[in-house]
XYZ file of C-alpha atoms in Angstrom:
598
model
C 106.203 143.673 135.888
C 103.940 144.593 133.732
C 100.419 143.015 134.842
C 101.382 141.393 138.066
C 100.284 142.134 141.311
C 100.945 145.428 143.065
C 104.373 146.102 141.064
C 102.910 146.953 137.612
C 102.593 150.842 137.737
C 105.254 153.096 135.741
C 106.557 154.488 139.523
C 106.905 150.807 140.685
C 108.911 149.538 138.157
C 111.354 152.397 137.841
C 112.129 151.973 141.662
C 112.237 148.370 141.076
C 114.832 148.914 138.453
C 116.666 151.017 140.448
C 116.300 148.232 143.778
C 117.389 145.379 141.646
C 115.436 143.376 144.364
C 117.025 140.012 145.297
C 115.597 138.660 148.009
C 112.058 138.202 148.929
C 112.147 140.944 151.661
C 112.959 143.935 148.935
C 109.438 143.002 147.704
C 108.208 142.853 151.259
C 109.643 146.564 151.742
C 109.087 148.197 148.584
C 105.214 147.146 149.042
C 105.020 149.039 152.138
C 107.403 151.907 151.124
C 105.705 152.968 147.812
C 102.939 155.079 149.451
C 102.050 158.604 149.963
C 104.742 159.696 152.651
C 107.399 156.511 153.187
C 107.678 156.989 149.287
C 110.528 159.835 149.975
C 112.551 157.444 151.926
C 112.244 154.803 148.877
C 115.868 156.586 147.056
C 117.622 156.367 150.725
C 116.291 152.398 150.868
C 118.169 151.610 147.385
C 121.288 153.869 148.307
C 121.929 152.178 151.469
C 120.826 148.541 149.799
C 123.880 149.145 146.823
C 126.116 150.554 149.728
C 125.899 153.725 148.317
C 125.457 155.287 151.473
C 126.109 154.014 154.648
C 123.409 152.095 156.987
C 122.875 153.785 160.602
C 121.550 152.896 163.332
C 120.276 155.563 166.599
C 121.192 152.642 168.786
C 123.355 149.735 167.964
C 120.181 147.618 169.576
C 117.979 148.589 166.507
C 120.629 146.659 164.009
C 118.405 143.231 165.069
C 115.067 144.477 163.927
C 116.321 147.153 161.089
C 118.771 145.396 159.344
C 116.360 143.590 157.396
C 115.198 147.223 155.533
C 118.865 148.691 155.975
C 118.356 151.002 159.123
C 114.873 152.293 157.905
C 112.010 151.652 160.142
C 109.194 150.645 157.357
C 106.700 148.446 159.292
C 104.163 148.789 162.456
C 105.804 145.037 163.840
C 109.420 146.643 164.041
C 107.579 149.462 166.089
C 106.180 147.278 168.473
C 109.654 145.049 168.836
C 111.865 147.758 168.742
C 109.423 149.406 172.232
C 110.065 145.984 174.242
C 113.652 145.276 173.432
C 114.681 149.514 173.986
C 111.676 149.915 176.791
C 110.555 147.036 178.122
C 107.155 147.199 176.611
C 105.129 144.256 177.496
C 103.667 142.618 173.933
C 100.222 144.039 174.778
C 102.035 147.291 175.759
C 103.497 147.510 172.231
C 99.709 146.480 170.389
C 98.719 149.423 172.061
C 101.323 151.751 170.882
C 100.644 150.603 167.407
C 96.990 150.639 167.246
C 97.418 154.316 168.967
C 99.663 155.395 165.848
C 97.595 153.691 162.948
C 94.404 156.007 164.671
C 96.847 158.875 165.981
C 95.236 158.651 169.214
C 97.814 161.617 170.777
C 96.364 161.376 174.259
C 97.515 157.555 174.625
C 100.061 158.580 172.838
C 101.577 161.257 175.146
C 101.178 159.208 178.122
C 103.097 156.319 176.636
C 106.194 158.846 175.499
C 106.656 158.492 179.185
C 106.831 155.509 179.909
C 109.176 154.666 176.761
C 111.630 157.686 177.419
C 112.027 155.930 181.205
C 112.641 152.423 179.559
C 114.875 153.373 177.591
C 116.913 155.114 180.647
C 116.451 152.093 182.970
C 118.167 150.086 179.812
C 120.775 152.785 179.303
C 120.198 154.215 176.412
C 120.787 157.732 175.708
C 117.590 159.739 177.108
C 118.372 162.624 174.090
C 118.227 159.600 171.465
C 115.356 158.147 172.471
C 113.590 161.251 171.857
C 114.844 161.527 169.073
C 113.605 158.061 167.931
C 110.317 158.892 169.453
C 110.096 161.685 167.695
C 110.947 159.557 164.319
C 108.176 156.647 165.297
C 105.606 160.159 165.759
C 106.022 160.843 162.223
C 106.140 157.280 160.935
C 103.124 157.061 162.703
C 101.223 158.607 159.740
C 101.802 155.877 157.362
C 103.039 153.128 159.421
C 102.169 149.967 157.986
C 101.673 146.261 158.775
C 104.272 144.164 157.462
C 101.969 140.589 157.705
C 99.499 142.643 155.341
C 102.433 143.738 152.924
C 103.950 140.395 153.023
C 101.177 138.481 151.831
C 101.153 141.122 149.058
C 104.347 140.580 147.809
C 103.926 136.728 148.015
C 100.828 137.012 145.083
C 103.060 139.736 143.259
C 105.847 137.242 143.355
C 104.097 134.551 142.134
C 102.044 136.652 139.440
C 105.455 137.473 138.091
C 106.595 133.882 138.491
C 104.122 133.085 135.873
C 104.331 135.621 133.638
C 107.965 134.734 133.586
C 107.773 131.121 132.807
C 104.242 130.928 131.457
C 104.257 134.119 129.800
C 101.557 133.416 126.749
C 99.132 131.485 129.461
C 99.408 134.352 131.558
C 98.248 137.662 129.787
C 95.680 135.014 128.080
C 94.388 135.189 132.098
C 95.021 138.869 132.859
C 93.276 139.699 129.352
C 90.377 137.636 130.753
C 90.364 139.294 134.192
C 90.256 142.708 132.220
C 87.951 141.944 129.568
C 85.194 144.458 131.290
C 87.556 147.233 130.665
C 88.498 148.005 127.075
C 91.227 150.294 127.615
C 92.537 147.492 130.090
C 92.767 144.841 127.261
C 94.277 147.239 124.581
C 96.960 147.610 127.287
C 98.030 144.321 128.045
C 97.541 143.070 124.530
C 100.228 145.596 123.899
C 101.983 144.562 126.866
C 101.457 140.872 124.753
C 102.461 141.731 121.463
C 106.022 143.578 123.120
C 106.409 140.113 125.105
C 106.654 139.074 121.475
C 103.515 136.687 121.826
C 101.305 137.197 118.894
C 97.403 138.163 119.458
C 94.708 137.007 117.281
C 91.077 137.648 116.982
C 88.722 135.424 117.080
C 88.860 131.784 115.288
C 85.845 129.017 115.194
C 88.179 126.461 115.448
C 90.640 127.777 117.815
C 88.390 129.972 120.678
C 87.005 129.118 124.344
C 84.833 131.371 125.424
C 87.331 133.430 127.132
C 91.453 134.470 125.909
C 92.965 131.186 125.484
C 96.814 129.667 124.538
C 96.429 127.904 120.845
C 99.101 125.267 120.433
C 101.510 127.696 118.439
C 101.697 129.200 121.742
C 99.732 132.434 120.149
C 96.692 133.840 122.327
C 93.213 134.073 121.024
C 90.291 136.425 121.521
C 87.656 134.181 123.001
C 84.132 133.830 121.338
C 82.382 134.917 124.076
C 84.162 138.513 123.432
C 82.063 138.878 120.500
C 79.164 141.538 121.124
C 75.803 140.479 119.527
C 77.059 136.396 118.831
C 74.797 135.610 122.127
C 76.571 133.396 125.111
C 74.344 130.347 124.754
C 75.292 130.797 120.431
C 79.036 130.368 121.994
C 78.464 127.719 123.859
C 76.516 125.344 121.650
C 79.854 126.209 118.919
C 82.019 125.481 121.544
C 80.624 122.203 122.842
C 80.127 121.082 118.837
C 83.517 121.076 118.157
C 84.761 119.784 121.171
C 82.720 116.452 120.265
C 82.992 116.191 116.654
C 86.212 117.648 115.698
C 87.010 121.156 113.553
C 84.480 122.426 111.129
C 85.440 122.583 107.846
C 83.816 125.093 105.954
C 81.268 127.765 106.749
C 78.268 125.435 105.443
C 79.315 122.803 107.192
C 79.407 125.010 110.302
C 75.595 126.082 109.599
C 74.601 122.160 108.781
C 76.360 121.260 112.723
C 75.184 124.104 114.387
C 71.702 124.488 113.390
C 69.399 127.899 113.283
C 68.392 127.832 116.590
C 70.985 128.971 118.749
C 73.366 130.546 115.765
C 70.699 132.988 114.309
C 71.529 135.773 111.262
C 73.087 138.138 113.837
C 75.082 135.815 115.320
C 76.720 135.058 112.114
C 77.432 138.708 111.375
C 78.927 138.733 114.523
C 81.479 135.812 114.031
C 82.073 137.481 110.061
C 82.672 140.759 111.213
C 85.250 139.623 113.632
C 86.677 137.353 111.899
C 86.009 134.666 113.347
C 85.310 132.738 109.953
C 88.607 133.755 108.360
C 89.590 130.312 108.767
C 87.246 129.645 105.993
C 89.343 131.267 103.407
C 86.937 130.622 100.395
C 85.035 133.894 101.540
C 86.033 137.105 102.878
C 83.931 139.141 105.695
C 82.043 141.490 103.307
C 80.046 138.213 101.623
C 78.403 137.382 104.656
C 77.447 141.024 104.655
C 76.872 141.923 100.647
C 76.080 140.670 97.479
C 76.058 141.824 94.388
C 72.595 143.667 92.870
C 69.219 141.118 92.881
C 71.218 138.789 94.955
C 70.970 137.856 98.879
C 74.553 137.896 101.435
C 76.655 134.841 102.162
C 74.603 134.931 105.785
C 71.382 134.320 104.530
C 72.339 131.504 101.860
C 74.089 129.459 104.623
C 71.091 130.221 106.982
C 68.998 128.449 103.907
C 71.175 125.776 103.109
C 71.314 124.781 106.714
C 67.475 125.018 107.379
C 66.641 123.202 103.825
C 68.877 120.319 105.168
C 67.088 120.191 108.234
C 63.892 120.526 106.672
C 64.833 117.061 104.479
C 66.508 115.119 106.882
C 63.006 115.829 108.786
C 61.085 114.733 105.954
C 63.005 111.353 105.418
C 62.812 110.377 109.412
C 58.961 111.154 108.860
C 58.543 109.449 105.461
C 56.884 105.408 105.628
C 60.334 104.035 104.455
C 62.838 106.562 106.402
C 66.652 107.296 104.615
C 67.514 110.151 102.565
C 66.857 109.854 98.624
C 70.964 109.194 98.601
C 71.425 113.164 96.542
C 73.646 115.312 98.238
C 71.977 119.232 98.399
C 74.125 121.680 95.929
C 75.898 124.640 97.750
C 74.424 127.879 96.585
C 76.426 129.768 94.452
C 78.134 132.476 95.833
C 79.438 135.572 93.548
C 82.447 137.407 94.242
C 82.350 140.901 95.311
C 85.034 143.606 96.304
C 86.246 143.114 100.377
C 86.274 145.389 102.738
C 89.028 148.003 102.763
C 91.483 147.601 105.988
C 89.976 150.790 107.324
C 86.299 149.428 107.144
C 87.860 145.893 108.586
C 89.787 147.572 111.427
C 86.147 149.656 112.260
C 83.874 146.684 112.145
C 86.063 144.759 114.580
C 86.196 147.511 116.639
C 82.382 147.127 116.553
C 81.833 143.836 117.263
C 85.021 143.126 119.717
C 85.545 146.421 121.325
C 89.368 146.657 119.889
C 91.520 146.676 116.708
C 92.689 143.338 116.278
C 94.147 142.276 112.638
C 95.974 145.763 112.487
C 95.190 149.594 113.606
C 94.080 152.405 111.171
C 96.988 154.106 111.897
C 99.229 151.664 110.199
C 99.290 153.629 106.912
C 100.499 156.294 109.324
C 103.811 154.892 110.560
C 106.416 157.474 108.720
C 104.331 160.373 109.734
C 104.090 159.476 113.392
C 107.972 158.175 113.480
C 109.001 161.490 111.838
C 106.853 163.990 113.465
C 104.932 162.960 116.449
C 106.381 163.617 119.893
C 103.953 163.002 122.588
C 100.943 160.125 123.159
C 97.313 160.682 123.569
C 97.845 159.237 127.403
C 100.556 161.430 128.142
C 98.063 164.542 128.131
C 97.015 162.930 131.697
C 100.146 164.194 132.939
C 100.325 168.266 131.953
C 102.806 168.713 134.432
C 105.759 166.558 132.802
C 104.573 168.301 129.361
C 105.253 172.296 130.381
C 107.453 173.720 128.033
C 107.498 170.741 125.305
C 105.581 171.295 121.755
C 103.325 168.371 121.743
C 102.412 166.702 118.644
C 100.026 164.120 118.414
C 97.648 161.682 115.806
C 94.177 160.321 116.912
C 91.087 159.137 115.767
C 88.203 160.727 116.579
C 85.905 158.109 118.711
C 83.489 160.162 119.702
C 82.241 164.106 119.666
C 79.375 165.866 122.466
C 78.073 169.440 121.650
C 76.812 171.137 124.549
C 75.974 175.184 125.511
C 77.766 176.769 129.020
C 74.975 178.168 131.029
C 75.495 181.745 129.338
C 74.108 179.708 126.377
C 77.813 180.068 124.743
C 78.966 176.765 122.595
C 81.540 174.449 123.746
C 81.946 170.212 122.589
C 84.165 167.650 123.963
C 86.302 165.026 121.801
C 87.661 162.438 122.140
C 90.913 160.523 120.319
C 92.074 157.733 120.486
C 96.090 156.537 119.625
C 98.317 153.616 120.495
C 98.444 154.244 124.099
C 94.763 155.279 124.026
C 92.305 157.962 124.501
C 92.161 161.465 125.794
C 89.745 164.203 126.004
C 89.994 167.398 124.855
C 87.234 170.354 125.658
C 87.126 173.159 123.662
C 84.851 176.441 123.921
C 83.616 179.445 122.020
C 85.303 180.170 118.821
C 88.311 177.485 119.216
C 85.151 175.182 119.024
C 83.330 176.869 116.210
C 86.521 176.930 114.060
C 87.308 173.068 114.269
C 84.450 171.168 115.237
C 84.262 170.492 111.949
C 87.272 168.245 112.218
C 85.790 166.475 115.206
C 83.281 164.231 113.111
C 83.981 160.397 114.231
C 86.154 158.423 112.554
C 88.075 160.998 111.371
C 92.130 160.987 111.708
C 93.732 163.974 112.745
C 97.220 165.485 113.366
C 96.842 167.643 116.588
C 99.782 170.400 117.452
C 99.537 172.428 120.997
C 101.419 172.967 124.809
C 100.523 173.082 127.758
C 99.994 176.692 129.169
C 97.945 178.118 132.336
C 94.065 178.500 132.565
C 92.863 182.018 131.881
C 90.380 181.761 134.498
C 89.384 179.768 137.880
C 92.463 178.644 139.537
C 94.867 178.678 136.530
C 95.843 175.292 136.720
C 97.476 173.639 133.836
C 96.096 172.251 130.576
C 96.815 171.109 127.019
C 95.621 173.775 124.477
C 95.218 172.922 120.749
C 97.377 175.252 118.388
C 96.598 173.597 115.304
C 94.390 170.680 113.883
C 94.961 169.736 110.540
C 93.783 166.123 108.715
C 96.322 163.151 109.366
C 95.840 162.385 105.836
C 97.296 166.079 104.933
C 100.575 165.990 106.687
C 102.593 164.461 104.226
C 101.301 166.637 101.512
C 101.833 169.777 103.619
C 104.534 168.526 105.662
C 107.066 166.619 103.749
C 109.479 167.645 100.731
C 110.360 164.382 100.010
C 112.151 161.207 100.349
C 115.580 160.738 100.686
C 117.768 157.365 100.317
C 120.932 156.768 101.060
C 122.888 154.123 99.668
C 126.189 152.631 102.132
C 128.940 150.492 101.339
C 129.764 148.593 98.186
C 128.343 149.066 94.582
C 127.356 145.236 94.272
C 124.578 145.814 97.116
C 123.171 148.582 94.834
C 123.392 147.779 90.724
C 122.037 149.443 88.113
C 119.767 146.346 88.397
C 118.457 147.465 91.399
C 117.980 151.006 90.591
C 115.835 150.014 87.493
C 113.965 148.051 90.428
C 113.865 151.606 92.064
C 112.973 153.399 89.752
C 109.945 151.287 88.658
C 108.665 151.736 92.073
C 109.133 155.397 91.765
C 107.004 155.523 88.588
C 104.262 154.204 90.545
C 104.224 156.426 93.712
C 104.627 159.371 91.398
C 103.605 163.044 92.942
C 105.087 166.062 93.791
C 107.447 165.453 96.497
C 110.755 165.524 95.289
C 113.357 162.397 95.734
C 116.952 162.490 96.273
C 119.545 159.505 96.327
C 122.468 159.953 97.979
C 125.237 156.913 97.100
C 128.671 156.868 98.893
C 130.959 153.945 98.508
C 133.996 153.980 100.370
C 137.229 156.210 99.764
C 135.313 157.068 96.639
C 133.313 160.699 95.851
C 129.469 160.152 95.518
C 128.589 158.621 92.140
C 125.598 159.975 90.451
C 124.239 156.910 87.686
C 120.700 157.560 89.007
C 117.622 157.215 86.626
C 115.760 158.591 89.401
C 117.355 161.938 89.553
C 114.464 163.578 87.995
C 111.390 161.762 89.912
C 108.960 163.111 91.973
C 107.007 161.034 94.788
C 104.190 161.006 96.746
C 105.231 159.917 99.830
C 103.271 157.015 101.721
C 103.274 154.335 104.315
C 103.366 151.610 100.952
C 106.021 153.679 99.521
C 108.198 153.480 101.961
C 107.566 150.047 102.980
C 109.062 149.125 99.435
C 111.951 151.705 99.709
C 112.786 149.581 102.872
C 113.380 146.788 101.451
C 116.091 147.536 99.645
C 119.829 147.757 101.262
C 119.775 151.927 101.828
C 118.577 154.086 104.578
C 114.939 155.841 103.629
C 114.243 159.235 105.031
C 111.739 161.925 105.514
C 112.687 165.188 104.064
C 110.429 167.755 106.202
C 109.129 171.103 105.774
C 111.936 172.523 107.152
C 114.702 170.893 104.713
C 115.674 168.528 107.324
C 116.707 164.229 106.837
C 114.758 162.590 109.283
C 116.319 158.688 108.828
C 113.638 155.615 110.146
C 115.466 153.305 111.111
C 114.020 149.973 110.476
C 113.373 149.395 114.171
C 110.764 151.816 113.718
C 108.502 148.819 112.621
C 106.192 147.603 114.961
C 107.244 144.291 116.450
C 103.470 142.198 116.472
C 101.763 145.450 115.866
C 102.528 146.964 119.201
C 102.861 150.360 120.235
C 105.249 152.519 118.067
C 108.119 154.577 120.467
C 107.302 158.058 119.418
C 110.307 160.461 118.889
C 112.729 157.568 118.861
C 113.061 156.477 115.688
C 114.730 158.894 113.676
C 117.644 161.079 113.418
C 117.746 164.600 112.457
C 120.360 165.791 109.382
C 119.692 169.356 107.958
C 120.452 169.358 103.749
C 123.192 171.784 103.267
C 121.315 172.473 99.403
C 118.087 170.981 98.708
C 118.496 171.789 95.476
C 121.249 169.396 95.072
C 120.127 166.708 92.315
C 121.900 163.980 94.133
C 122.237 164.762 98.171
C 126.212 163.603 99.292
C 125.101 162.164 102.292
């Protein structure tokens, strides 16, 4: 429920999976029950729904106006029903009652305890009961709420999830729109996307509206108009261009249709930077950006071409014979250059959209955080569920602040930013001295700490940082090595295949040792290895390759321990990985061993 009305927060949906609602007035109920206060009778509701606990009534005369929410009184209207059909409350009687509990107006209050306790004698009913249930409606009192209000609630949320059910790709391409003011809201639900298992793009001159739309593949775009600096009238006059006269088919012919005024030199850098021309696949970004020594970017030449085409078509319109002299203009020549590297990609569409989009810089990370990372950056929002774990974490640094207290003693706030997204860590005196050096933006970091009590004010909770050291580092310090281990039958492994190996091997060379393990069935480990004797440096391309052959691949750690990744551990569209779930632990009985019997 994800990104549907009212149901979408982590409580919600593990009470909904608990409720295994099935008829419209579950939603109905669990809208009004999942406040402060009726929230503690939210575990008795789904008991007494599964029949795992039995459904009472005070008074068999309740059954007609409780049944509904399994003996529970959850809504003002049963109130108000329940005091005419036990008391004889008039319906303007009963309004009164329930305005005097939504405002806990006690004095009206007190006076009508009377006159409820007789009704409920004249009726029959057991005088010590219907304290008791006045007593109950008292305390419901405090959170009482309107059932009309929470049913129209739970009609939106129903249909929201309708939707997102049956239209899944159009909806998030809405809810991304709706949430396109908020950043961390859109890196959210394109997550929420990309586990739906509907692919994301950036954005695409060919393929954008202004706003998130659904391309015919079914994928969802980023909309032009989410471009900072490319200008909404720029987007428009793109938009409107195409719509009449079909795709464009290369960037000049872009420049030639769109003209200088509206599309100026920043607006291109814009669309380049966010990839919006990587439908053009003769150039990369970094032309439109760079050129080699003496020469001018991609940008400007197509900014030329364009206006020296205007400039002639012009001329022949003005000249005493009109037509064009029947030569078709040259395209400048455009030298190749080196692209960006993914990191600089990754940071200039972070720049220009707000988000990674293509990928996330820490990709090339994957093994480290699947083998030693236990705890998310948003997770730190919740200290309480974190005392007594060992956190560890990755982050980029997005932004530092260095500030004095008012004693005039130093003290900077950082902040990272992971999968799940960012947190904010404050750090004073000499814990701030020692590693603000490591707080520099841009920087990747592997962060170790716990939570523990304040020294000082109230002693409330908080994360404390242990130990910082460079993500890039880890493996180095970190890991031992790599280990593989090679199941089943020889003809999924020949020698063919361990030449293949051990090629790869070569080229990943470092000091990290490597072990193969190889165990066919009813037979004692067989050592044939050429690789006995290699040494690795272990790395996200390293083991992408070691994947791909038929073995298990595993982190050997500081501590001598087999930590297998499972090839789950690869992110499905790019979204978030599970942290801590994706590996098994196996301590080596001899590291030494050449090969590892596994």
């Amino acid at each position: 429920t994800t990104g549907t009305f009212q149901f979408e927060s982590d409580g919600m949906q593990t009470y909904l999976k608990s409720l295994k609602p099935d008829k419209f007035e579950d939603l109905i109920a669990m809208n009004a029950l999942y406040r402060p206060g009726p929230m503690e009778y939210i575990p008795q509701f789904i008991a007494r729904k599964h029949g795992k606990e039995a459904i009472r009534y005070d008074l068999p005369a309740m059954e007609e106006y409780l049944k509904d929410t399994y003996g529970i009184c959850v809504y003002q209207e049963q109130v108000m029903l329940l005091s005419q059909k036990l008391a004889n409350f008039t319906k303007g009687e009963a309004d009164v009652l329930r305005k005097a509990m939504g405002k806990k107006q006690k004095e009206v209050l007190d006076k009508m305890k009377d006159k409820f306790i007789e009704g409920c004698r004249k009726n029959n009913h057991d005088e010590r009961i219907a304290e008791k249930i006045w007593k109950d409606w008292e305390a419901f009192a405090q959170y009482a709420f309107n059932k009309s209000h929470s049913t129209c609630y739970s009609l939106v949320a129903y249909h929201t999830a309708y939707l997102k059910a049956n239209y899944p790709a159009e909806y998030m391409a809405a809810v991304l729109t709706h949430s396109q003011n908020s950043l961390d809201s859109v890196t959210y639900f394109i997550d929420e996307a990309r586990k739906m298992g509907i692919a994301v793009l950036g954005p695409h001159v060919n393929e954008s509206g202004m706003y998130f739309e659904v391309n015919e593949k079914g994928e969802i775009r980023f909309g032009l108009g989410a471009i900072k600096g490319a200008g909404e009238a720029a987007v428009e006059d793109i938009i409107k261009e195409r719509d009449a006269h079909g795709h464009y088919k290369n960037i000049f012919e872009f420049a030639k249709r769109i003209g200088g005024k509206a599309v100026n030199k920043k607006t291109f850098e814009c669309l380049a930077l966010s990839g919006a021309f990587d439908c053009f696949t003769d150039f990369h970004r970094r032309q439109y950006m760079a050129a080699k020594e003496g020469d001018i970017p991609l940008t400007e030449k197509v900014i030329r071409y364009a206006a020296k085409l205007q400039q002639e078509q012009a001329s022949a319109q003005a000249s005493l014979f009109g037509g064009s002299t029947g030569t078709e203009m040259p395209l400048p020549r455009i030298d190749p250059i080196e692209p960006f590297s993914e990191i600089e990609k990754l940071q200039f569409e972070k720049e220009v959209v707000g988000v990674y989009i293509s990928g996330h810089p820490l990709d090339n990370y994957e093994f480290i955080i699947n083998t030693f990372v236990t705890t998310q950056m948003t997770e730190l929002n919740n200290v309480e569920a974190l005392q007594g774990k060992d956190c560890k974490l990755v982050g980029i640094v997005s932004s530092m602040e260095e500030r004095r207290t008012k004693n005039g003693n130093p003290f900077g706030r950082v902040t990272l930013e992971d999968y799940s997204g960012g947190f904010t860590f404050t750090m004073f005196g000499n814990d701030w001295i020692q590693r603000k050096n490591f707080c520099i933006p841009g920087l990747h970091l592997f962060i170790e700490g716990s939570v523990q009590k304040n020294t000082w004010g109230d002693q409330s909770l908080e994360f404390k940082i242990r130990n910082i050291t460079l993500l890039n580092e880890v493996a180095e310090k970190r890991v031992n090595g790599l280990a593989v281990r090679i199941n089943g039958h020889e003809d999924l492994f020949t020698v063919k295949e361990l030449d293949k190996l051990d090629k790869i091997l070569k080229k990943h060379s470092g000091k990290a040792f490597f072990k193969l393990g190889i165990n066919y069935p009813g037979e004692k480990p067989v050592d044939e290895s050429p690789t006995r004797n290699r040494t690795v440096k272990p790395s996200h391309a390293l083991i992408t390759e070691l994947k791909k052959f038929p073995a298990d691949v595993g982190i050997i750690t500081d501590k001598n321990e087999i930590r297998w990744l499972s090839d789950k551990s690869n992110k499905p569209g790019g979204s978030t990985p599970k942290v801590g779930t994706n590996s098994s632990t196996f301590v080596l009985e001899s590291i030494e061993q050449e090969t590892i019997n596994i």
